[in-house]
PDB file of C-alpha atoms in Angstrom:
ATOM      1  CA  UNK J   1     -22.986  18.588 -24.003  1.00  0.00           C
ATOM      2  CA  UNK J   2     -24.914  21.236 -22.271  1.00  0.00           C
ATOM      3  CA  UNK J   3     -27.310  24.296 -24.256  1.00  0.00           C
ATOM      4  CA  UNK J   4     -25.811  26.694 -21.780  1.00  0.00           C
ATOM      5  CA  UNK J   5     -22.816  26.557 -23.293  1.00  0.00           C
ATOM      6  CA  UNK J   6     -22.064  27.682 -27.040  1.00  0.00           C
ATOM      7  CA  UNK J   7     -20.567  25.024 -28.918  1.00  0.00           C
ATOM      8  CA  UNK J   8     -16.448  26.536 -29.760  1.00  0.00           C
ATOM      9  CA  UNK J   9     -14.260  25.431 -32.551  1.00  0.00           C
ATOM     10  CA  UNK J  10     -10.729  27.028 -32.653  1.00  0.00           C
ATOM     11  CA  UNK J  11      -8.926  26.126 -35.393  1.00  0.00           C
ATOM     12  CA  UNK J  12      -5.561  27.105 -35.093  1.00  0.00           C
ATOM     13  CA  UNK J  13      -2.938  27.305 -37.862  1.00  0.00           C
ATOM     14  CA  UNK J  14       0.482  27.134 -35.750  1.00  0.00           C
ATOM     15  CA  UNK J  15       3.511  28.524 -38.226  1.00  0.00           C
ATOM     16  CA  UNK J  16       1.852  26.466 -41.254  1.00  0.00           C
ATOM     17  CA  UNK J  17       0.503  29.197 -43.351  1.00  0.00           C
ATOM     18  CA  UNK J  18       1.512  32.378 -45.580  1.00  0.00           C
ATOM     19  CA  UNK J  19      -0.635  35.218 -47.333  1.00  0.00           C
ATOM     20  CA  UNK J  20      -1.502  32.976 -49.950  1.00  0.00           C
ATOM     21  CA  UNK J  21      -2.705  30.016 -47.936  1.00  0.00           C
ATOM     22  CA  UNK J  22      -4.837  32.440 -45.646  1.00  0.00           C
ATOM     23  CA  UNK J  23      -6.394  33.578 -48.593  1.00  0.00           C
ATOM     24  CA  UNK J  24      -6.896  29.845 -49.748  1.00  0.00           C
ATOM     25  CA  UNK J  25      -8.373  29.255 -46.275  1.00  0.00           C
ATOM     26  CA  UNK J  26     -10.537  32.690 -46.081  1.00  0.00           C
ATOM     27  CA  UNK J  27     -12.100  31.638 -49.038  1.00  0.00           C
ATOM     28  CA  UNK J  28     -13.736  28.591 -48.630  1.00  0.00           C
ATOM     29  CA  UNK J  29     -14.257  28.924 -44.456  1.00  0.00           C
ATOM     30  CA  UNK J  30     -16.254  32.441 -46.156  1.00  0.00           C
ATOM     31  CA  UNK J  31     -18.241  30.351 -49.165  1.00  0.00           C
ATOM     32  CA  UNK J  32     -19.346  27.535 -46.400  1.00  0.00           C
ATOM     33  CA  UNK J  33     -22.348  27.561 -44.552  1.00  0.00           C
ATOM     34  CA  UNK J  34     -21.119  27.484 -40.684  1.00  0.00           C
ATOM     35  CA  UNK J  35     -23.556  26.846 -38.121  1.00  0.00           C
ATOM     36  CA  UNK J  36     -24.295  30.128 -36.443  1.00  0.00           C
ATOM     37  CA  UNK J  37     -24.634  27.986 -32.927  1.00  0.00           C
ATOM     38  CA  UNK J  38     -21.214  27.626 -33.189  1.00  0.00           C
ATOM     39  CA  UNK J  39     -18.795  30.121 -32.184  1.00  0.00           C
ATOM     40  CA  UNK J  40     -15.618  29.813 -35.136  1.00  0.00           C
ATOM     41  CA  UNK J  41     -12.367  31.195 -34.243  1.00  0.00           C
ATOM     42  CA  UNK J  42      -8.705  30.770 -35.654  1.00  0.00           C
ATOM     43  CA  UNK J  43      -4.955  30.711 -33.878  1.00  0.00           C
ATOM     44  CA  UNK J  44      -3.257  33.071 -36.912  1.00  0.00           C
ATOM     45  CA  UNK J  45       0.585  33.644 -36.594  1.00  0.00           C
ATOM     46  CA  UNK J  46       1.156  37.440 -34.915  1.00  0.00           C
ATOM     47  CA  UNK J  47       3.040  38.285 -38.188  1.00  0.00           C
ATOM     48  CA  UNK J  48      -0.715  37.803 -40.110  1.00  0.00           C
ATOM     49  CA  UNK J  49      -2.694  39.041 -37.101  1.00  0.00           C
ATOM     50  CA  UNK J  50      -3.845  41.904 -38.950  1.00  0.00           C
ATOM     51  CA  UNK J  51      -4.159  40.311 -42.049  1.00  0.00           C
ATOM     52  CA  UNK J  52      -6.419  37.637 -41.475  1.00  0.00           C
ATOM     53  CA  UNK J  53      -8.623  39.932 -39.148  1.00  0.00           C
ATOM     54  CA  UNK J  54      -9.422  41.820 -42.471  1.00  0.00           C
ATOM     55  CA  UNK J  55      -9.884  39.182 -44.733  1.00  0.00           C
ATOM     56  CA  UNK J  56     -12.310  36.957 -42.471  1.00  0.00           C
ATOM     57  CA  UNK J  57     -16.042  37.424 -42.215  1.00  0.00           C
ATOM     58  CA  UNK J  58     -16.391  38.902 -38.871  1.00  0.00           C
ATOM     59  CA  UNK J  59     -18.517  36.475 -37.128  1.00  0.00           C
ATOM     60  CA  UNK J  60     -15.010  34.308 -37.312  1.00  0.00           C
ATOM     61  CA  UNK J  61     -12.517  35.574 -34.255  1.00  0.00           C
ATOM     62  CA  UNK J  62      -8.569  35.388 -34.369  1.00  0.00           C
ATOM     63  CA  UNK J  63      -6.891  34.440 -31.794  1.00  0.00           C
ATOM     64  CA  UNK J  64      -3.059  35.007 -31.379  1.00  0.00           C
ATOM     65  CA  UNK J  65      -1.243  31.627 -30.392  1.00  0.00           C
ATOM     66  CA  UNK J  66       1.069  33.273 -27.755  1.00  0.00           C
ATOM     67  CA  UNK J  67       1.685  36.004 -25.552  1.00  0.00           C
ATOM     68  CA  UNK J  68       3.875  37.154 -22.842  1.00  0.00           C
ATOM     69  CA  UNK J  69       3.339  38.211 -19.408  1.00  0.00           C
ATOM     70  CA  UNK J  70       3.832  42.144 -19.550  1.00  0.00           C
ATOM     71  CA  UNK J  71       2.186  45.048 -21.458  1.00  0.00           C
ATOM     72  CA  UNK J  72       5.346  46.128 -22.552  1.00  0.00           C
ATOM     73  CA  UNK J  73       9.355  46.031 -22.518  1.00  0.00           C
ATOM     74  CA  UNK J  74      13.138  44.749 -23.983  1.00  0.00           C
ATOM     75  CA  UNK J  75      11.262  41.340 -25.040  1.00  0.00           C
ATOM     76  CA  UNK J  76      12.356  40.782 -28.250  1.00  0.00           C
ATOM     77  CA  UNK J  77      10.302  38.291 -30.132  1.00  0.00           C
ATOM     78  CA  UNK J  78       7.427  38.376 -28.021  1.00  0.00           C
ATOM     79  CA  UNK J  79       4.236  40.212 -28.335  1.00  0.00           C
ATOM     80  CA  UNK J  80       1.687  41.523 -25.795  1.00  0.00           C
ATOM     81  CA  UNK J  81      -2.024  41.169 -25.030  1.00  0.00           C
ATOM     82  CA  UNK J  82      -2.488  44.594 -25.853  1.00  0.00           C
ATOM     83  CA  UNK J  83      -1.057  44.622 -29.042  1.00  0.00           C
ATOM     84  CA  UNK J  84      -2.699  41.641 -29.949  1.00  0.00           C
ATOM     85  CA  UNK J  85      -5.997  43.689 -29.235  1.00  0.00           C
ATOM     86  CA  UNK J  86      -4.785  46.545 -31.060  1.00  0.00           C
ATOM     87  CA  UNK J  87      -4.399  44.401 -34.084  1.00  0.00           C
ATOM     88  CA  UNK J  88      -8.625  43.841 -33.934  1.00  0.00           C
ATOM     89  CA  UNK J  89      -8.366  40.281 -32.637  1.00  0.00           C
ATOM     90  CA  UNK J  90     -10.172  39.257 -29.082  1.00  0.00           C
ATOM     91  CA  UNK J  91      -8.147  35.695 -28.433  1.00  0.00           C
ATOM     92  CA  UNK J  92      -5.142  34.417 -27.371  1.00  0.00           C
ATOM     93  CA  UNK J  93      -3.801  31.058 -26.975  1.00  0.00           C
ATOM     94  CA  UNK J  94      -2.135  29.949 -23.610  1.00  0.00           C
ATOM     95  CA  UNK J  95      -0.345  27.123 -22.457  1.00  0.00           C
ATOM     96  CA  UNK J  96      -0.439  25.000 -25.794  1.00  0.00           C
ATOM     97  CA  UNK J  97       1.380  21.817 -25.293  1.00  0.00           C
ATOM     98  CA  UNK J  98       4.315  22.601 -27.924  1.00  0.00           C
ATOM     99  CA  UNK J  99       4.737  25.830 -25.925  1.00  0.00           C
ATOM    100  CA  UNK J 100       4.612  23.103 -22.883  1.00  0.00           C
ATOM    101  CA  UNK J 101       6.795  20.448 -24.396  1.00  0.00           C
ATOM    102  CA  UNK J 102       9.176  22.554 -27.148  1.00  0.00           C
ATOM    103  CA  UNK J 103       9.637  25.634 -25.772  1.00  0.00           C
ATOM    104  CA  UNK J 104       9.795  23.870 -21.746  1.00  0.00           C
ATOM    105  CA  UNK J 105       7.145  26.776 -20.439  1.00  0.00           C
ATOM    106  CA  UNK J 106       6.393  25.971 -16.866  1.00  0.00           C
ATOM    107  CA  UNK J 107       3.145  26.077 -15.057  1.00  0.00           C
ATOM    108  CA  UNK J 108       3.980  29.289 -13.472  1.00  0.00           C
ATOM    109  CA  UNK J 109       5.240  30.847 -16.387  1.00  0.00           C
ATOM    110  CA  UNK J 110       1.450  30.427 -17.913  1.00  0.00           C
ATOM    111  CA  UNK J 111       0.236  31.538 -14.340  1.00  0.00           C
ATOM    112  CA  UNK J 112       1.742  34.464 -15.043  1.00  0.00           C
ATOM    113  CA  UNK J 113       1.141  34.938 -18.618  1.00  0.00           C
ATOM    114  CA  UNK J 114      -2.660  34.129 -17.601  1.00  0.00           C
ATOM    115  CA  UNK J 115      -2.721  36.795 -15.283  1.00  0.00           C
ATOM    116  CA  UNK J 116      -1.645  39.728 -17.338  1.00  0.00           C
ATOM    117  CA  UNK J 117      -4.021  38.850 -20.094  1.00  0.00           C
ATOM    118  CA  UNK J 118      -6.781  38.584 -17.693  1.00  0.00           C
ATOM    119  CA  UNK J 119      -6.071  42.163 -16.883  1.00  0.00           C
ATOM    120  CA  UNK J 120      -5.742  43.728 -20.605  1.00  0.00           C
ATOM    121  CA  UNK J 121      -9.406  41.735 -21.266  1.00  0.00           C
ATOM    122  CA  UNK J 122      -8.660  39.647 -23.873  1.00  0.00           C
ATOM    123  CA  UNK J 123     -10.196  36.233 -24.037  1.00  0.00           C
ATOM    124  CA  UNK J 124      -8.199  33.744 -23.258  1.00  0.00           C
ATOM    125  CA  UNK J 125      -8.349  29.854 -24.780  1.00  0.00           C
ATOM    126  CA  UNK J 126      -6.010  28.189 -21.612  1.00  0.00           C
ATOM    127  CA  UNK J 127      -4.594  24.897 -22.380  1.00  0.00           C
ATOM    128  CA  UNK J 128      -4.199  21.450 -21.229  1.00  0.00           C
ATOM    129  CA  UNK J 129      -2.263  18.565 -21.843  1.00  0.00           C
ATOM    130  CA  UNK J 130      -1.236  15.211 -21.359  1.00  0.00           C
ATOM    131  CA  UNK J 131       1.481  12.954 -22.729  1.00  0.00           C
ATOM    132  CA  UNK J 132       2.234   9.522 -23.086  1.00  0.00           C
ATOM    133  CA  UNK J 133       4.478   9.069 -20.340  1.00  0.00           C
ATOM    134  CA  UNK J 134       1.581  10.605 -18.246  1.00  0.00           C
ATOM    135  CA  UNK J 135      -1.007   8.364 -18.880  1.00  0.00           C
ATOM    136  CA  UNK J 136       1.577   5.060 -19.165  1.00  0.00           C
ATOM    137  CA  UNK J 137       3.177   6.268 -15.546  1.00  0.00           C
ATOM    138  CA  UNK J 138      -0.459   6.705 -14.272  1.00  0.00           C
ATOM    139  CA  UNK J 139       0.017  10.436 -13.196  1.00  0.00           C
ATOM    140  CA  UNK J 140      -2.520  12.373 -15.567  1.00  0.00           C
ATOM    141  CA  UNK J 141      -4.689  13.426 -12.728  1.00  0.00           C
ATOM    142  CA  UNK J 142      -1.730  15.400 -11.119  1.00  0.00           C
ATOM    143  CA  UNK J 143      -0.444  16.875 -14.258  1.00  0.00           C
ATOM    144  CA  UNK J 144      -3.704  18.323 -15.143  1.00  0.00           C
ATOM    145  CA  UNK J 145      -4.834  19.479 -11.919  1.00  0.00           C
ATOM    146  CA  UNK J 146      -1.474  21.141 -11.264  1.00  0.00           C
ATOM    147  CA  UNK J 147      -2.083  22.470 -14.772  1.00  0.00           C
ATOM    148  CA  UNK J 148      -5.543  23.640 -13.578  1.00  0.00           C
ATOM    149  CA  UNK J 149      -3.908  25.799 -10.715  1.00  0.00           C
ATOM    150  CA  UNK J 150      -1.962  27.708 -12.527  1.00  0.00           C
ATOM    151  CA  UNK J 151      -5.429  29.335 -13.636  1.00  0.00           C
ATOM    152  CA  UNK J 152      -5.805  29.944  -9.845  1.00  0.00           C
ATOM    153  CA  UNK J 153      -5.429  33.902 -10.749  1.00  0.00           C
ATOM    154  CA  UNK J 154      -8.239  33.968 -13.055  1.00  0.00           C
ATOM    155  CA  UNK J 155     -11.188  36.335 -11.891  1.00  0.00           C
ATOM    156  CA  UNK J 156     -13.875  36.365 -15.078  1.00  0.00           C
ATOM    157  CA  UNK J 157     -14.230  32.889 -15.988  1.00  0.00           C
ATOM    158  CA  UNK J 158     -16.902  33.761 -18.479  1.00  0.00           C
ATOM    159  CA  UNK J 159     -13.979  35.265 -21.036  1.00  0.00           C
ATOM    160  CA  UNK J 160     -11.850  31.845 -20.665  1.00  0.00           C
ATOM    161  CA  UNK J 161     -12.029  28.534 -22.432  1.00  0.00           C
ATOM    162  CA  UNK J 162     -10.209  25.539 -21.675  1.00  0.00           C
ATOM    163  CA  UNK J 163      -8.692  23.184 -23.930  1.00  0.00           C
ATOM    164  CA  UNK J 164      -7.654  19.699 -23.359  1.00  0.00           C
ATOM    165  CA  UNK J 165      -5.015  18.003 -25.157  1.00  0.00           C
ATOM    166  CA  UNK J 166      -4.688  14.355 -25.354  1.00  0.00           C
ATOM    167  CA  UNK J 167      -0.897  14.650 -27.078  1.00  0.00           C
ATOM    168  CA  UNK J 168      -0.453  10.669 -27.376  1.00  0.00           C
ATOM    169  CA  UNK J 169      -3.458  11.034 -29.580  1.00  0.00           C
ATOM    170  CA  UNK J 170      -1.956  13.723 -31.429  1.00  0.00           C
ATOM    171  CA  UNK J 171      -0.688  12.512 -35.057  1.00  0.00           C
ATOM    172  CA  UNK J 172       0.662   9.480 -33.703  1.00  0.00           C
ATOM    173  CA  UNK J 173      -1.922   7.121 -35.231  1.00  0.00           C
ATOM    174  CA  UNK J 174      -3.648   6.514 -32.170  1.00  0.00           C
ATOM    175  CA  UNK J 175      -7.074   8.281 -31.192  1.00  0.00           C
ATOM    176  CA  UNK J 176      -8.262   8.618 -28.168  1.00  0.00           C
ATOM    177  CA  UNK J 177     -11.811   6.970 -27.731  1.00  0.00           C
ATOM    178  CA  UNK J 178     -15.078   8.540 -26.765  1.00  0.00           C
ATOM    179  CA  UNK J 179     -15.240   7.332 -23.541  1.00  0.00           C
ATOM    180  CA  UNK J 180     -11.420   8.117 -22.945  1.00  0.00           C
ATOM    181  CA  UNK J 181     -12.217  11.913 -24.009  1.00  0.00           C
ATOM    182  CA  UNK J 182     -15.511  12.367 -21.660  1.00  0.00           C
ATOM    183  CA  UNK J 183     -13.514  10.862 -18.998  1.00  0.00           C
ATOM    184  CA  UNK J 184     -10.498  13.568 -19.248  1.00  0.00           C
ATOM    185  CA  UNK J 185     -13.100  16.708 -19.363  1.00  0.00           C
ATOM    186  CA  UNK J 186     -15.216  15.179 -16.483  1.00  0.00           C
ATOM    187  CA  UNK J 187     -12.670  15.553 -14.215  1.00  0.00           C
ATOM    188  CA  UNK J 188     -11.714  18.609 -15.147  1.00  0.00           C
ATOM    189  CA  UNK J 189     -14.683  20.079 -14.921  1.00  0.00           C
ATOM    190  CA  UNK J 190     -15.126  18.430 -11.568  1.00  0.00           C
ATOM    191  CA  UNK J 191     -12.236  20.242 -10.109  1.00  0.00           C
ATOM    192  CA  UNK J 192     -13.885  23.788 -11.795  1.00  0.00           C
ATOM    193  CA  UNK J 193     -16.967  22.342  -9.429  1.00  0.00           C
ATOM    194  CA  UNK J 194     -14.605  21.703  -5.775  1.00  0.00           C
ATOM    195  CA  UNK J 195     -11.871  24.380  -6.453  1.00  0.00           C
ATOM    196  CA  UNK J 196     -13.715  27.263  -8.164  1.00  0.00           C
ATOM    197  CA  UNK J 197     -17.800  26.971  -7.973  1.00  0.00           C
ATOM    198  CA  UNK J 198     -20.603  25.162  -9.461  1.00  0.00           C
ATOM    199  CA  UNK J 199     -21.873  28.176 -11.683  1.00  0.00           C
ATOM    200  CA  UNK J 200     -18.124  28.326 -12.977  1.00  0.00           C
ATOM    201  CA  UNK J 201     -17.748  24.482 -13.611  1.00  0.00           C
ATOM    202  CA  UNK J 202     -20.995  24.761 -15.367  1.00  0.00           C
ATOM    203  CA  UNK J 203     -20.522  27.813 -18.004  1.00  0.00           C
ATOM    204  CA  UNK J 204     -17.208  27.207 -18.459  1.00  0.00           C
ATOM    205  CA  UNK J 205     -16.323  25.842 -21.580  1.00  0.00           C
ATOM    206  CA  UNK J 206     -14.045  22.501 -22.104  1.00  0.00           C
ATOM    207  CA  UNK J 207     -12.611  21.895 -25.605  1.00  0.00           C
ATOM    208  CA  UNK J 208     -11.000  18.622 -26.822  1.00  0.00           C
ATOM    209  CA  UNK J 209      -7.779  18.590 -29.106  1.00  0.00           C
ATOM    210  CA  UNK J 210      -6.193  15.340 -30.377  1.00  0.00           C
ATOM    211  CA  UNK J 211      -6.712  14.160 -34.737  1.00  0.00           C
ATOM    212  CA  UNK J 212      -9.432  15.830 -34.642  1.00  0.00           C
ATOM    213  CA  UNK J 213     -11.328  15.347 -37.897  1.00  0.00           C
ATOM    214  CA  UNK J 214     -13.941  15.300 -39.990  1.00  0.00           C
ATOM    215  CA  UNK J 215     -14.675  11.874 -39.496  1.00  0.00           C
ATOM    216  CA  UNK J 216     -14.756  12.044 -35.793  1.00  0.00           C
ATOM    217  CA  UNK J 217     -16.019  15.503 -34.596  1.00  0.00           C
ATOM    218  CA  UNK J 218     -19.829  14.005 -35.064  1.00  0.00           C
ATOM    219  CA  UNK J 219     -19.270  11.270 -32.159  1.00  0.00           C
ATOM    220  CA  UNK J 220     -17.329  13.121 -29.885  1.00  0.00           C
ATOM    221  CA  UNK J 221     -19.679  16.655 -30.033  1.00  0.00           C
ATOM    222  CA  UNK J 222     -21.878  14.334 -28.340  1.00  0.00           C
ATOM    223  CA  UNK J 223     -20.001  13.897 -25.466  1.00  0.00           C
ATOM    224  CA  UNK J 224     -21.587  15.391 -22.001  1.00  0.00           C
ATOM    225  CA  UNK J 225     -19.009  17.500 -21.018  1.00  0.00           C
ATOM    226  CA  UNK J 226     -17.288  18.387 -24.352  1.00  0.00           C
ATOM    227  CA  UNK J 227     -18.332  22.080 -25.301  1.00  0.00           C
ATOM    228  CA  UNK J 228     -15.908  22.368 -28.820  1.00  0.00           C
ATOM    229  CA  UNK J 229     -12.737  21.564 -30.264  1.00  0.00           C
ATOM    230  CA  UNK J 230      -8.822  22.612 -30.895  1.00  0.00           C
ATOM    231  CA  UNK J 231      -7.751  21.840 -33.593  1.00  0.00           C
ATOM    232  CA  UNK J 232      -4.405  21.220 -35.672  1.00  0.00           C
ATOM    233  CA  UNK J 233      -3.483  20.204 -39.228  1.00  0.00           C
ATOM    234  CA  UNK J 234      -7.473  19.414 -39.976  1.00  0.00           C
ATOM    235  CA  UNK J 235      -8.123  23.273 -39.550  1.00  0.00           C
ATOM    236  CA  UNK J 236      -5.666  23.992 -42.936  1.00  0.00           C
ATOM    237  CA  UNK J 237      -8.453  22.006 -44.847  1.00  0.00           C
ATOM    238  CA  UNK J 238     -12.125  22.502 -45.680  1.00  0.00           C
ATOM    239  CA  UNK J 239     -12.090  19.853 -42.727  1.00  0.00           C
ATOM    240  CA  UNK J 240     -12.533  22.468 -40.571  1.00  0.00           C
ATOM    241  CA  UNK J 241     -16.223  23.174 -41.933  1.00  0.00           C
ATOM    242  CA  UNK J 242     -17.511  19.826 -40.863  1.00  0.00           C
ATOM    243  CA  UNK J 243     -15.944  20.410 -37.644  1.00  0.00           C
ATOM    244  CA  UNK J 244     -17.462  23.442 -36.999  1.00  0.00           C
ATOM    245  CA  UNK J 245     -20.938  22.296 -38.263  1.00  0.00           C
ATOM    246  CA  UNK J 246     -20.058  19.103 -35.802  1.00  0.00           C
ATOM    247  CA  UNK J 247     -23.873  19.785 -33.927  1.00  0.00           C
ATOM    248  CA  UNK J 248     -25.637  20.948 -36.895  1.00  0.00           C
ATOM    249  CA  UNK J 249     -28.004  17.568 -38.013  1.00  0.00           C
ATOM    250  CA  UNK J 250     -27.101  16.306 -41.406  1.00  0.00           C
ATOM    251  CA  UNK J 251     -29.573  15.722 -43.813  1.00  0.00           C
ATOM    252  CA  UNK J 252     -30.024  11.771 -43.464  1.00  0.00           C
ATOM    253  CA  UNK J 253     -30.966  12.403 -39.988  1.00  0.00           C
ATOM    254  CA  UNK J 254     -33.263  15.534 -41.236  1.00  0.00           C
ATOM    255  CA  UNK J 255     -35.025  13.058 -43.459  1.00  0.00           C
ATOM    256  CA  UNK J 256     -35.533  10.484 -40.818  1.00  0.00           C
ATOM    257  CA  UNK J 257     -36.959  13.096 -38.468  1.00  0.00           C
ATOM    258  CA  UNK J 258     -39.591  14.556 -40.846  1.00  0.00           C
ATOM    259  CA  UNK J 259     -40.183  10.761 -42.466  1.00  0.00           C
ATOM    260  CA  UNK J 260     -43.535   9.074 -41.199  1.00  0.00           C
ATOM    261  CA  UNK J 261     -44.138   5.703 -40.347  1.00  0.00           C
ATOM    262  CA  UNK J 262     -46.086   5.019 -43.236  1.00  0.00           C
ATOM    263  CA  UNK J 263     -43.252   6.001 -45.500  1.00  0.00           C
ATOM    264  CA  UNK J 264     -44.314   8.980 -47.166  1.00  0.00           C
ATOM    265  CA  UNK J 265     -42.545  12.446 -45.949  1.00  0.00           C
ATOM    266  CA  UNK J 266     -44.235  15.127 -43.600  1.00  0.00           C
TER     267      UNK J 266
END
């Protein structure tokens, strides 16, 4: 946890929602109170890009949830950085593990994809991930930091966040603990310090995605090197308030902090 770096909460929607659940969703996300030290974006389908870009309160970003590697061309079913831009939205999502694991996109694939966004200069939220069979076979630390160079090519670290994704911990009735979670981000922000610089490993912001909830965002915003969170199913609900107010105190400890020791309030 570090005050240099703006707390980030993406809350992305994958192919779960229609006109009538954004609506749903723009309307209590615009009726909460969201902490303004948190920077709030959400992963829309490109179909609603436009859409939810007009119906959100502007100090909440969309973010596109996939792009391809090219400005422009005989791509059919793809979209392009620029025309994610064009449709008023600043984000795009990179290297999720189900376009990892479903859709079998390789390292250099997102290298590539990575690069061309970095040129149009949209913001880019680059992901991580590791499985099961990663962590059981004892190879995480190669799978991420061969994940980590294909974001060799990137030039302005200060428009990319990273996003780790514990998928073993992802609806599987599992969670990953605290201390698992810390561990995961410290090393990759140690390989930001030996492969990039020290100034990037320090601004550079490290997101966690795995169940996360309201119930758990409190603990793990904590964490020394966790800077925000991805997040999946949680981010259809008013879940995603809590989650985004994950640093703001709650009132108990409000209460504590202004009580004396006599008892009686300040």
């Amino acid at each position: 946890m570090s005050s240099q770096r703006k707390f980030f909460v993406i809350g992305n929607w994958k192919m779960n929602v229609d006109k009538a659940r954004i609506d749903n969703i723009v309307k209590f996300m615009s009726a909460a109170s969201l902490d303004p030290n948190t920077e709030a974006v959400v992963g829309c389908p490109s179909c609603y890009l436009s859409y939810a870009r007009q119906r959100l309160p502007d100090e909440i970003a969309v973010a596109a949830q996939n792009c391809y590697k090219v400005a422009h061309g005989n791509f059919s079913g793809e979209i392009s950085p620029a025309m994610i831009l064009d449709s008023g939205c600043e984000w795009v999502i990179l290297g999720h593990p189900e376009r990892r694991t479903i859709f079998k996109e390789s390292d250099q694939l997102i290298a590539e994809k990575v690069a061309h966004a970095q040129q149009t200069g949209i913001k880019i939220i680059a992901c991580l991930c590791e499985t099961s069979e990663d962590r059981e076979e004892g190879r995480t630390d190669d799978v991420l930091f061969g994940q980590m160079k294909s974001l060799a090519s990137i030039s302005d670290w200060s428009r990319v966040v990273i996003a780790f994704e514990a998928l073993w911990a992802s609806n599987t009735g599992v969670l990953a603990t605290a201390a698992q979670v810390q561990e995961a981000l410290a090393k990759l922000r140690h390989w930001l310090r030996a492969n990039v610089s020290d100034k990037v490993a320090n601004s550079t912001r490290i997101l966690y995605a795995g169940s996360v909830s309201s119930s758990n965002c409190r603990e793990l915003a904590q964490l020394e090197d966790l800077d925000g969170f991805l997040v999946g199913s949680a981010a259809l609900r008013p879940d995603i308030v809590d989650i985004i107010n994950a640093r703001r105190p709650d009132v108990s400890s409000l209460i504590a902090h202004f009580d004396r020791p006599d008892g009686r309030r300040a």
